[in-house]
Coordinates of C-alpha atoms in Angstrom, one line a residue:
M1 CA -8.6 94.0 110.3
M2 CA -6.8 93.6 107.1
Y3 CA -3.1 93.2 106.4
N4 CA -0.9 94.9 103.8
S5 CA 2.4 93.9 102.2
T6 CA 5.3 96.1 103.2
R7 CA 6.2 96.3 99.5
D8 CA 2.8 97.1 98.1
S9 CA 0.1 98.7 100.2
R10 CA -2.5 97.7 97.6
V11 CA -2.1 94.0 98.6
S12 CA -4.6 93.4 101.4
V13 CA -5.4 90.1 103.0
S14 CA -7.2 88.8 106.1
S15 CA -5.4 87.7 109.2
S16 CA -6.0 84.1 108.3
Q17 CA -4.5 84.5 104.8
A18 CA -1.5 86.4 106.3
I19 CA -0.8 83.5 108.7
V20 CA -1.2 80.7 106.1
Q21 CA 0.7 82.5 103.4
G22 CA 3.4 83.7 105.7
I23 CA 4.9 86.2 103.3
S24 CA 3.5 88.2 100.5
R25 CA 4.0 87.0 96.9
D26 CA 5.9 90.2 96.2
G27 CA 8.4 89.3 99.0
G28 CA 7.0 91.8 101.5
L29 CA 5.9 91.1 105.0
F30 CA 2.2 91.3 106.1
V31 CA 1.6 94.0 108.7
P32 CA -1.8 95.3 110.1
E33 CA -3.3 98.3 108.3
T34 CA -3.9 99.8 111.8
L35 CA -3.0 98.9 115.3
P36 CA -5.7 98.3 117.9
R37 CA -5.6 100.4 121.0
I38 CA -5.3 99.1 124.6
T39 CA -6.5 101.3 127.4
G40 CA -5.9 101.4 131.1
A41 CA -9.4 99.8 131.6
D42 CA -8.4 97.0 129.3
I43 CA -5.2 96.4 131.1
A44 CA -7.0 96.4 134.5
A45 CA -9.4 93.8 133.2
L46 CA -6.5 91.6 132.0
T47 CA -4.7 91.7 135.3
S48 CA -6.9 89.2 137.0
M49 CA -6.8 86.8 134.1
P50 CA -4.6 83.7 133.5
Y51 CA -2.0 84.0 130.7
A52 CA -4.1 82.1 128.2
D53 CA -7.1 84.4 128.6
R54 CA -4.8 87.5 128.4
A55 CA -3.5 86.1 125.2
A56 CA -7.0 85.5 123.8
S57 CA -8.0 89.0 124.6
V58 CA -4.9 90.6 122.9
L59 CA -4.9 88.3 119.9
S60 CA -8.6 88.8 119.2
R61 CA -7.9 92.4 118.5
F62 CA -5.6 91.3 115.6
L63 CA -7.3 88.1 114.4
T64 CA -10.6 89.6 113.5
D65 CA -11.7 86.8 111.2
F66 CA -11.4 84.3 114.1
T67 CA -14.4 83.8 116.3
G68 CA -13.8 84.4 120.0
E69 CA -14.1 80.7 120.7
E70 CA -11.6 79.9 118.0
T71 CA -9.0 82.3 119.5
A72 CA -9.7 81.0 123.0
Q73 CA -9.2 77.4 121.9
C74 CA -5.9 78.3 120.4
T75 CA -4.6 80.1 123.5
R76 CA -5.8 77.4 125.9
A77 CA -4.2 74.6 123.8
A78 CA -0.9 76.5 123.7
Y79 CA -0.7 78.0 127.2
G80 CA -3.2 76.0 129.3
S81 CA -2.3 72.4 128.4
G82 CA 0.7 72.0 130.7
A83 CA 3.4 72.5 128.0
F84 CA 4.9 75.3 130.0
R85 CA 6.5 74.4 133.3
S86 CA 5.4 77.6 135.1
P87 CA 1.6 78.0 135.6
A88 CA 2.2 81.7 134.9
V89 CA 3.7 80.8 131.5
A90 CA 5.8 83.9 131.4
P91 CA 6.4 84.9 135.0
V92 CA 8.1 88.1 136.1
H93 CA 10.9 87.7 138.6
T94 CA 12.1 90.6 140.7
L95 CA 15.9 90.9 141.0
E96 CA 15.7 94.0 143.2
E97 CA 13.4 97.0 143.6
G98 CA 12.7 98.5 140.2
L99 CA 14.5 95.7 138.3
H100 CA 12.7 92.6 137.0
I101 CA 13.2 89.7 134.6
L102 CA 10.5 88.5 132.3
E103 CA 11.1 84.8 132.2
L104 CA 10.5 83.3 128.7
W105 CA 12.2 80.0 129.0
H106 CA 9.5 77.8 130.6
G107 CA 8.4 76.2 127.4
P108 CA 9.1 72.7 126.2
T109 CA 12.4 73.6 124.4
C110 CA 13.6 76.2 127.0
A111 CA 13.7 78.9 124.3
F112 CA 11.6 82.1 124.2
K113 CA 10.5 81.0 120.7
D114 CA 8.2 78.6 122.4
M115 CA 6.0 81.6 123.4
A116 CA 5.0 81.9 119.7
L117 CA 5.7 78.5 118.3
Q118 CA 3.5 76.6 120.7
I119 CA 0.5 78.6 119.5
L120 CA 1.4 79.1 115.8
P121 CA 0.3 75.5 114.8
H122 CA -3.1 76.1 116.3
L123 CA -3.4 79.5 114.6
M124 CA -2.3 77.9 111.3
R125 CA -4.9 75.1 111.7
V126 CA -7.8 77.6 112.1
S127 CA -6.5 79.8 109.4
A128 CA -6.2 76.9 106.9
S129 CA -9.8 76.0 107.6
K130 CA -10.9 79.4 106.6
T131 CA -8.7 79.7 103.5
G132 CA -9.1 76.2 102.1
G133 CA -5.6 76.0 100.8
G134 CA -4.9 72.3 101.4
E135 CA -1.8 70.8 103.1
I136 CA 0.6 73.4 104.5
V137 CA 4.4 73.1 104.0
I138 CA 6.3 75.1 106.6
L139 CA 9.7 76.3 105.6
G140 CA 11.9 77.7 108.3
A141 CA 15.5 79.1 108.8
T142 CA 17.2 78.9 112.2
S143 CA 20.3 79.9 114.0
G144 CA 19.5 77.4 116.6
Y145 CA 16.5 78.2 118.8
T146 CA 13.7 78.7 116.3
G147 CA 14.5 75.3 114.6
K148 CA 13.9 73.1 117.6
A149 CA 10.9 75.2 118.9
A150 CA 9.3 75.1 115.4
L151 CA 9.9 71.4 114.9
E152 CA 8.5 70.6 118.3
G153 CA 5.5 72.9 117.9
F154 CA 4.5 71.4 114.5
R155 CA 5.4 67.8 115.3
D156 CA 2.7 65.6 113.9
A157 CA 0.4 68.5 113.3
P158 CA -2.3 67.3 110.9
H159 CA -2.1 68.4 107.3
T160 CA 1.3 70.0 107.9
R161 CA 4.9 69.3 107.0
I162 CA 7.8 71.3 108.2
L163 CA 11.4 71.6 106.9
V164 CA 14.0 73.6 108.7
F165 CA 17.3 74.9 107.3
Y166 CA 20.2 75.7 109.6
P167 CA 23.8 76.9 109.0
E168 CA 26.0 73.8 109.3
D169 CA 28.6 75.6 111.3
G170 CA 26.3 78.2 112.9
V171 CA 24.6 76.3 115.7
S172 CA 25.9 74.6 118.8
P173 CA 26.3 70.8 119.1
M174 CA 23.4 70.7 121.5
Q175 CA 21.1 72.6 119.2
K176 CA 22.1 70.4 116.2
L177 CA 21.3 67.3 118.2
Q178 CA 18.0 68.8 119.3
M179 CA 17.0 69.3 115.7
T180 CA 18.4 66.2 114.1
T181 CA 16.8 63.9 116.7
Q182 CA 13.4 65.5 116.6
E183 CA 10.6 63.1 116.7
G184 CA 7.6 63.3 114.3
G185 CA 6.5 61.9 111.0
N186 CA 6.2 65.3 109.3
V187 CA 9.5 66.9 110.2
G188 CA 12.8 67.4 108.4
V189 CA 16.0 69.4 108.9
C190 CA 18.7 70.3 106.5
A191 CA 22.1 72.0 107.0
I192 CA 23.3 74.6 104.5
R193 CA 26.7 76.1 103.8
G194 CA 26.6 79.7 105.0
N195 CA 25.1 81.6 107.9
F196 CA 21.6 82.3 109.2
D197 CA 21.0 85.2 106.8
D198 CA 21.9 82.9 103.9
A199 CA 19.4 80.3 105.1
Q200 CA 16.7 83.0 105.6
S201 CA 17.4 84.5 102.2
G202 CA 17.2 81.1 100.6
V203 CA 13.9 80.4 102.3
K204 CA 12.4 83.7 101.1
A205 CA 13.7 83.0 97.6
I206 CA 11.9 79.7 97.5
F207 CA 8.7 81.3 98.8
T208 CA 8.7 83.7 95.9
D209 CA 9.8 81.1 93.3
E210 CA 6.8 80.7 90.9
A211 CA 7.9 77.3 89.6
V212 CA 8.1 75.8 93.1
G213 CA 4.9 77.4 94.1
N214 CA 3.1 75.9 91.1
A215 CA 4.6 72.5 91.9
L216 CA 3.1 72.7 95.4
R217 CA -0.3 73.8 94.2
D218 CA -0.3 70.8 91.7
H219 CA 0.1 68.6 94.8
G220 CA -2.6 70.4 96.8
M221 CA -0.1 72.2 99.0
Q222 CA 0.9 75.7 100.0
F223 CA 3.9 77.3 101.6
S224 CA 4.0 79.1 105.0
S225 CA 6.7 80.1 107.4
A226 CA 7.5 79.5 111.1
N227 CA 9.9 82.4 111.2
S228 CA 9.1 85.9 112.5
I229 CA 8.4 87.0 108.9
N230 CA 5.0 85.4 109.6
W231 CA 2.6 87.6 111.4
G232 CA 1.2 84.6 113.3
R233 CA 4.6 84.1 114.8
L234 CA 5.1 87.8 115.8
V235 CA 1.7 88.7 117.2
P236 CA 1.8 86.2 120.2
Q237 CA 5.0 87.9 121.3
I238 CA 3.1 91.1 121.9
V239 CA 1.1 89.3 124.6
Y240 CA 4.0 88.7 127.0
Y241 CA 4.9 92.4 127.3
I242 CA 1.3 93.3 128.1
S243 CA 1.1 90.4 130.5
A244 CA 4.3 91.5 132.3
Y245 CA 2.8 94.9 132.9
C246 CA -0.3 93.2 134.3
D247 CA 1.8 91.1 136.7
L248 CA 3.7 94.2 137.9
L249 CA 0.4 95.9 138.6
A250 CA -1.0 92.9 140.4
D251 CA 2.1 92.6 142.6
G252 CA 2.1 96.3 143.4
K253 CA 5.4 96.9 141.7
L254 CA 3.8 99.5 139.5
K255 CA 0.7 101.7 139.6
M256 CA -1.7 102.0 136.6
G257 CA -0.2 104.5 134.2
D258 CA 3.4 104.1 135.5
T259 CA 5.9 103.8 132.7
F260 CA 8.6 101.2 132.5
N261 CA 11.6 100.4 130.4
V262 CA 12.1 97.2 128.4
V263 CA 15.6 95.9 127.6
V264 CA 15.6 93.0 125.2
P265 CA 18.5 90.7 124.3
T266 CA 18.0 90.5 120.6
G267 CA 19.5 89.3 117.4
N268 CA 17.0 89.3 114.5
F269 CA 14.7 91.9 116.1
G270 CA 11.4 90.0 116.1
N271 CA 11.3 90.0 119.9
I272 CA 11.9 93.7 120.3
L273 CA 9.5 94.5 117.4
A274 CA 6.8 92.9 119.5
A275 CA 7.6 95.3 122.3
Y276 CA 7.4 98.2 119.9
Y277 CA 3.9 97.1 118.8
A278 CA 2.8 96.8 122.4
K279 CA 4.0 100.3 123.0
E280 CA 2.2 101.6 119.9
M281 CA -1.0 99.9 121.1
G282 CA -0.9 102.0 124.3
L283 CA 1.2 100.0 126.8
P284 CA 3.0 102.7 128.9
V285 CA 6.5 101.7 127.8
A286 CA 9.0 104.6 128.3
S287 CA 11.8 103.1 126.3
I288 CA 12.8 99.9 124.4
R289 CA 16.5 99.1 124.4
P290 CA 18.2 96.3 122.5
F291 CA 21.4 94.8 123.7
C292 CA 23.5 91.9 122.5
I293 CA 27.2 91.0 122.0
S294 CA 28.8 92.0 118.8
G295 CA 30.3 89.2 116.7
M296 CA 28.7 86.3 118.6
G297 CA 27.0 84.7 115.7
F298 CA 23.6 86.3 115.9
S299 CA 22.0 87.4 112.7
G300 CA 22.0 91.2 112.6
D301 CA 24.2 91.6 115.7
S302 CA 26.7 93.7 113.8
M303 CA 24.2 96.6 113.5
M304 CA 23.6 96.9 117.3
P305 CA 25.7 98.7 119.9
L306 CA 28.2 96.9 122.1
V307 CA 27.8 99.7 124.7
H308 CA 24.2 100.5 125.4
S309 CA 22.8 103.3 127.5
V310 CA 20.0 102.7 130.0
S311 CA 18.8 105.7 132.1
G312 CA 22.2 107.4 131.6
K313 CA 24.1 104.3 132.7
H314 CA 25.9 101.8 130.5
L315 CA 26.2 98.1 129.9
R316 CA 29.7 97.2 128.9
M317 CA 31.4 94.0 128.0
N318 CA 34.9 94.4 129.3
G319 CA 38.0 92.4 128.3
A320 CA 37.4 89.8 130.9
N321 CA 33.9 89.2 129.7
R322 CA 35.1 89.1 126.1
S323 CA 37.5 86.4 126.9
R324 CA 34.6 84.2 128.1
R325 CA 33.6 83.6 124.5
A326 CA 36.1 80.8 124.3
S327 CA 34.4 79.0 127.1
A328 CA 30.8 79.7 126.0
S329 CA 30.2 76.2 124.8
A330 CA 31.1 74.8 128.2
M331 CA 28.2 76.6 129.9
S332 CA 25.1 74.6 130.9
A333 CA 21.9 74.8 128.9
S334 CA 20.1 76.4 131.8
E335 CA 22.7 79.2 132.1
T336 CA 22.6 79.6 128.3
T337 CA 18.8 79.8 128.0
S338 CA 17.9 81.7 131.1
W339 CA 19.9 84.8 130.2
H340 CA 19.4 84.7 126.5
T341 CA 15.6 84.4 126.6
A342 CA 14.9 87.0 129.3
S343 CA 13.7 90.5 128.9
V344 CA 14.8 93.0 131.5
I345 CA 12.2 95.4 132.8
S346 CA 13.4 98.4 134.7
K347 CA 11.6 101.4 136.2
G348 CA 14.2 104.0 135.4
R349 CA 17.0 102.2 137.1
N350 CA 20.6 101.3 136.2
L351 CA 20.4 97.7 135.3
G352 CA 23.7 96.8 136.9
L353 CA 24.2 93.9 134.6
T354 CA 27.8 94.6 133.5
H355 CA 29.1 91.2 134.5
R356 CA 26.0 89.5 133.3
V357 CA 25.9 90.8 129.8
S358 CA 28.4 88.1 128.7
F359 CA 25.8 85.5 129.5
C360 CA 23.6 86.8 126.7
S361 CA 26.4 85.7 124.4
A362 CA 26.8 82.3 126.0
I363 CA 24.5 80.5 123.7
S364 CA 27.2 78.1 122.5
F365 CA 27.0 79.4 118.9
K366 CA 30.2 79.3 116.9
V367 CA 31.3 82.7 115.9
A368 CA 29.9 83.5 112.6
S369 CA 33.2 83.8 110.8
C370 CA 32.0 81.7 107.8
S371 CA 32.6 83.7 104.6
I372 CA 31.0 81.2 102.2
S373 CA 28.2 83.0 100.5
F374 CA 24.9 81.3 99.8
A375 CA 25.7 80.3 96.3
A376 CA 23.2 79.5 93.6
Y377 CA 23.8 75.8 93.8
S378 CA 22.9 75.8 97.5
L379 CA 19.5 77.4 96.7
I380 CA 19.0 74.9 93.9
A381 CA 19.8 72.1 96.3
M382 CA 17.3 73.4 98.8
E383 CA 14.6 73.5 96.1
K384 CA 15.5 70.0 95.0
L385 CA 15.3 68.7 98.5
L386 CA 11.9 70.4 98.9
L387 CA 10.5 69.0 95.7
S388 CA 11.7 65.5 96.6
R389 CA 9.5 65.8 99.7
L390 CA 6.5 66.5 97.5
H391 CA 7.0 63.2 95.7
G392 CA 6.7 61.1 98.9
A393 CA 10.3 60.9 100.1
A394 CA 10.3 60.3 103.8
P395 CA 11.2 63.3 106.0
G396 CA 14.8 63.1 107.1
R397 CA 18.0 64.9 107.7
G398 CA 20.7 66.0 105.3
A399 CA 23.3 68.6 104.4
V400 CA 23.3 70.9 101.4

């Protein structure tokens, strides 16, 4: 299977190249030329497998230049090594008949980002061995969860360095401490003035900066990304939607061929895009519905509805819920994570989560009211910091 740039379909690369490169040199994202199909027989076969083997089966359909053993080694290292507290990795919990929660917070950082970022370093290692590009420099932008999960996933990974940028006033105190106290000899974090979109735009600009790219090549290095702009970060997320359906079949909650609805708390849309890909592959998903709270500091939240219809019913955040924003930072990490990183699976039922919707906003983010644009000097400072790393400066923490 080959991958094309979203900005130029003539650009065609292997899955290994797409993962190592992260983003096309024209600024586009790498997407598969075609989507593999998954049949009822395939799903039935997956049902009896542990999560790591399910992941290997799904990923092998996309990573066609990996051998079967290479893919299996990656999935077992990520999901079968005890890093996830639940043996099921992503268990499905039934709230009531027809209403289930896909639990995605059992990884080492309690964020759903662990589902992809625990395996991405392994995919990167195998991909690099096939492309021969030398040391990999991972650049990432985060609004809180991705940063810690990426730093933890790539901690002391051989032949890899990682530098994560975060908005100085756009993450919670807990998330900032998680990142700035991260262990590892190859990690670095840096605060920027602006919001997450500014950080992401800056990272993309560096990726496509020819002078910086040349400097890396002169040092035997190449860029890659840990954000969902990297196909290697997105494709593992397809797995847990397919796995959830398998679990519902195994538990007798659904029969083969039954459709189900997926409701995803989402901000930057990578999570819900994975559900879309699973549906397009043939998973019998009836509908995919995003929901999140407007104005709570998520990148991209402003474009999503505050009132969301599910099977003719509505999820609303009333005035009482809205007032809880002020106390969001006082909520415990377990409350914060367990609601933000869950996907709701419903078989044509009213979700009945009116009073719970507010918990999706309780991620202790400061409201993204910062109006400072990502000015040119900030991008220059990011590039200077990166170049200083190339000349042997010890990884560390700083603010731009």
